[in-house]
Short mmCIF file of C-alpha atoms in Angstrom, two decimals:
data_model
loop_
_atom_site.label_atom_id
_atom_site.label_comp_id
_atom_site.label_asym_id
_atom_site.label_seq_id
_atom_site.Cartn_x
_atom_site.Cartn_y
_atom_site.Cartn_z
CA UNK A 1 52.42 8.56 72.87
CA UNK A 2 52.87 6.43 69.13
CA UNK A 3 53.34 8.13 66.23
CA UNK A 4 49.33 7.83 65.06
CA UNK A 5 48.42 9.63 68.68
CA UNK A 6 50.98 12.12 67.74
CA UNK A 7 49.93 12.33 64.45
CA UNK A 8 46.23 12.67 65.55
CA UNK A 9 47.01 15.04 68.54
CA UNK A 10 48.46 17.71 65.65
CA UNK A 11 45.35 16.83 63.40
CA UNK A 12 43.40 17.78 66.37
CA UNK A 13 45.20 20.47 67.42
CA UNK A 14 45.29 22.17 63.57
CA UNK A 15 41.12 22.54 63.68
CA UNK A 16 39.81 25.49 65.32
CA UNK A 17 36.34 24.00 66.26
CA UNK A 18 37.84 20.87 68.30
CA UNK A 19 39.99 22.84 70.18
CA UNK A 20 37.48 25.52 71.32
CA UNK A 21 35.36 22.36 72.37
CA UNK A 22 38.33 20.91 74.36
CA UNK A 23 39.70 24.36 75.72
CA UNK A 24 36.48 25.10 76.41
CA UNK A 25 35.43 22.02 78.17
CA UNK A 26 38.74 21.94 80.27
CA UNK A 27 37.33 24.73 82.15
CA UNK A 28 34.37 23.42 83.52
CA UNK A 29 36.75 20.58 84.63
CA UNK A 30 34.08 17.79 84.31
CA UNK A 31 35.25 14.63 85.94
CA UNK A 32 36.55 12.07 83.67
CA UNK A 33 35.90 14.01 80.60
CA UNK A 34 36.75 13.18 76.77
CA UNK A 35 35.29 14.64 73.67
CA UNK A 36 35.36 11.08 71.61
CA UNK A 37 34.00 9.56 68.22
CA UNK A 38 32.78 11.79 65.45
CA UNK A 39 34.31 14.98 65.81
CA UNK A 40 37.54 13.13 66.87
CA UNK A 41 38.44 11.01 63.98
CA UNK A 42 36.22 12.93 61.39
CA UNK A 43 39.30 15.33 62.11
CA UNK A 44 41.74 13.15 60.90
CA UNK A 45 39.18 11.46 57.51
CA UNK A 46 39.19 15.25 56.47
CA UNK A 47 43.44 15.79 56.87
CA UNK A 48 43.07 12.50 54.80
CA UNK A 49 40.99 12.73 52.19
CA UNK A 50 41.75 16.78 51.97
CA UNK A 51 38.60 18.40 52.86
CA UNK A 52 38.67 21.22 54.99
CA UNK A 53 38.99 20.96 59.18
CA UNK A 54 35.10 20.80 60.44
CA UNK A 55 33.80 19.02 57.18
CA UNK A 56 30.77 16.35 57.93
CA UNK A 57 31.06 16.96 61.46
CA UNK A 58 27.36 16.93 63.01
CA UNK A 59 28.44 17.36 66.79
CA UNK A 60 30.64 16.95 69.90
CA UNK A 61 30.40 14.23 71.46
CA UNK A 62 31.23 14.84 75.31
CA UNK A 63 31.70 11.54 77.63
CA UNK A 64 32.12 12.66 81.35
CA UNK A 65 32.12 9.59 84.18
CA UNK A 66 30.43 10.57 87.20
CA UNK A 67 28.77 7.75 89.52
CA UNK A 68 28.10 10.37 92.74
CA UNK A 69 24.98 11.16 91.48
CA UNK A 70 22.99 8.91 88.47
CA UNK A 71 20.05 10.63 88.59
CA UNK A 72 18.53 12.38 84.69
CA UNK A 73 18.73 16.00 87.16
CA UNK A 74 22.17 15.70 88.00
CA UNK A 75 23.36 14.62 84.31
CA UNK A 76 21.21 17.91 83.10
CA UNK A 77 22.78 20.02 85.69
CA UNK A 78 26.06 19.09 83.58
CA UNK A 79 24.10 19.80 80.27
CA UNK A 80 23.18 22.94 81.17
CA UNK A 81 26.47 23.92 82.77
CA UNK A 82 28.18 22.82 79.46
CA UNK A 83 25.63 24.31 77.01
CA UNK A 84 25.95 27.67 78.76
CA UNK A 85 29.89 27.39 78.16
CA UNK A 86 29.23 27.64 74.20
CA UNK A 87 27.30 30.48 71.91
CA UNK A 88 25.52 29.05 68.98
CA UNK A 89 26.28 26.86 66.62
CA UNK A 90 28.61 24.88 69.25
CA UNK A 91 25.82 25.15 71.80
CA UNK A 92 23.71 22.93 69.85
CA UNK A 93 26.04 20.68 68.69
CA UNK A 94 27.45 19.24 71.59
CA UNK A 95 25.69 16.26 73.00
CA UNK A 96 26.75 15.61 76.81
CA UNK A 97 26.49 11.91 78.13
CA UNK A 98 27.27 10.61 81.65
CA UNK A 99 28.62 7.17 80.88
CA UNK A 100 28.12 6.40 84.36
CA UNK A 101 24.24 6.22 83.71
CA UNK A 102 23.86 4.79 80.52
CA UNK A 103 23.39 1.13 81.50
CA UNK A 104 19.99 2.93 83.20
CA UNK A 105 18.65 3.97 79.49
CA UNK A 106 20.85 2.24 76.76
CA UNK A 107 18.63 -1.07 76.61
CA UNK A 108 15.49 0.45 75.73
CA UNK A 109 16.46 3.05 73.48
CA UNK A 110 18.60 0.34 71.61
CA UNK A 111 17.31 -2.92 72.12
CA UNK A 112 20.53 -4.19 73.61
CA UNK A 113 22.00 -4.88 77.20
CA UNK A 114 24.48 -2.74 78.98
CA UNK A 115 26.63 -3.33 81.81
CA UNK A 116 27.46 -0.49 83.71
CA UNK A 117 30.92 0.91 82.88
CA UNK A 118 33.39 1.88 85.56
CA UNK A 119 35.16 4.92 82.93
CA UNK A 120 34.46 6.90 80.27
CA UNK A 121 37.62 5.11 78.95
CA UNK A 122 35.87 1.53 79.34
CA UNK A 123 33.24 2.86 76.97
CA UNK A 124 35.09 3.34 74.02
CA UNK A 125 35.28 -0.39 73.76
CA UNK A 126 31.84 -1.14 73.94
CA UNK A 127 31.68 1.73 70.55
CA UNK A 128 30.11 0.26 67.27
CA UNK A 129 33.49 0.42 65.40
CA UNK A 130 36.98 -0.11 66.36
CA UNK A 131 37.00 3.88 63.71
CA UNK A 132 34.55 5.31 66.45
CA UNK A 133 36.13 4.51 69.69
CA UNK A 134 38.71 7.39 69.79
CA UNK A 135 38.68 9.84 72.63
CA UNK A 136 40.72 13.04 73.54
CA UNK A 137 41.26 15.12 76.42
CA UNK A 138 42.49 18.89 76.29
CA UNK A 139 44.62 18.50 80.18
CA UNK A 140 45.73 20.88 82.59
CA UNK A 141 49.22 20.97 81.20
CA UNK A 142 47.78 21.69 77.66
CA UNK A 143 49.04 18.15 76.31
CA UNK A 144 46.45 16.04 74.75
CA UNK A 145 45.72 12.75 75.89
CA UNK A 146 44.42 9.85 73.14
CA UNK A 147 42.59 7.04 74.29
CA UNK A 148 41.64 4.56 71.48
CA UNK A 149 41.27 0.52 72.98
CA UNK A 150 41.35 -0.68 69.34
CA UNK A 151 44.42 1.57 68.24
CA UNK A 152 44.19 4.25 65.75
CA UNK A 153 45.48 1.93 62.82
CA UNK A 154 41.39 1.73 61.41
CA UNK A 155 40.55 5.62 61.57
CA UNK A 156 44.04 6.64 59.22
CA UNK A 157 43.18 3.86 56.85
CA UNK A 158 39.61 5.01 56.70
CA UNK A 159 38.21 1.84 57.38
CA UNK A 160 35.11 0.95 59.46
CA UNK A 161 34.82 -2.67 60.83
CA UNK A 162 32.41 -3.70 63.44
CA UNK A 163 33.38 -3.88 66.97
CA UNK A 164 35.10 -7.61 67.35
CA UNK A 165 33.89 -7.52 70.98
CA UNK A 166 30.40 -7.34 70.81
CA UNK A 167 27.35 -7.89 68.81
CA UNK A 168 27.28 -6.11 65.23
CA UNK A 169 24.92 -3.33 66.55
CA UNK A 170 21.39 -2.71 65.69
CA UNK A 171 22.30 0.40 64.15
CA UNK A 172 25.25 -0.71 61.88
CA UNK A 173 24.02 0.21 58.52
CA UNK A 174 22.98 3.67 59.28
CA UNK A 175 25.97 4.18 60.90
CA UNK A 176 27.89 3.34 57.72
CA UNK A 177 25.46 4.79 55.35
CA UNK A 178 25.61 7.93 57.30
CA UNK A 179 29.77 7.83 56.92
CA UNK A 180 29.96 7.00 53.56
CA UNK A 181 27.63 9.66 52.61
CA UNK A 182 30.15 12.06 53.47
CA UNK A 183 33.71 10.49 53.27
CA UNK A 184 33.36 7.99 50.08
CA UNK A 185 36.79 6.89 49.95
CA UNK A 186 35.86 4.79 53.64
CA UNK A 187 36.54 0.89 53.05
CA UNK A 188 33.70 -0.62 54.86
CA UNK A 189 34.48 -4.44 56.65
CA UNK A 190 30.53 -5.79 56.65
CA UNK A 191 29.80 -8.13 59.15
#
């Protein structure tokens, strides 16, 4: 582990909200599970910039991979199971995504094409921002694993660039907007 997934595995581990989403998740043993993006370096802008743990965090983003089955029904089985896991306000706030199916919708909801992925690792690089593609796992042996394809260099500096291995996505500015809104002290890296 380097010293920034060391440094963000004690960030993570010092707010209460992440870990009752990881410990919590661990339990329904999901295959190929992270909690990634928002919640995940949000975490570490708000050790930064001194707000307190939880600040600007709008949900929990769960990734599972899971190519048995990549039918809508068997992804809200998994929903369902993992909203039923959490009381309110967590219930609502954590969005559940089979990565293994989004090639089937991502197009049309964003105007773009999408291989299918093989991981809910390979996704993180296909994220909007090197900043966003962050992902944690709570594992058996209570460690936490990081993954982060583009290093974690971008979310301790608080800067966002666009992804340098894909199109500048449709939904760039609103993505930054949204983040700057909250955290002003970002450096942004237009396009």
């Amino acid at each position: 582990m380097s010293e920034l997934e060391a440094e963000l595995a004690a960030l993570v581990r010092a707010d209460a909200g992440l870990m009752h989403v990881l410990t919590t998740v661990r339990a329904l043993e999901l295959p190929d599970w992270r909690l990634v993006s928002g919640a995940v370096y949000q975490a570490v802008w708000n050790a930064m910039t001194g707000r307190p743990a939880g600040y600007g965090v709008k949900d929990y983003d769960l990734a599972y991979f899971d190519g048995s089955d990549l039918s809508y029904e068997a992804e809200d089985v998994v929903i369902k199971r993992v909203a039923a896991a959490f009381d309110e306000p967590v219930r609502s706030q954590v969005e559940v995504r089979n990565q293994a199916r989004v090639h089937l919708w991502f197009q049309n909801r964003f105007g773009e094409p999408y291989a299918p992925l093989h991981s809910t690792d390979e996704a993180l690089g296909r994220f909007v921002a090197p900043t966003f593609a962050v992902g944690v796992r709570l594992e058996a042996d209570d460690s936490l694993s990081v993954a982060a394809p583009f290093g974690l260099e971008d979310v301790f500096a608080l800067t966002i660039r666009p992804n340098p291995n894909r199109p500048v996505a449709k939904g760039w500015a609103k993505a930054v907007d949204s983040a700057r809104a909250r955290w002003p002290e970002l450096t942004v890296i237009e396009p």
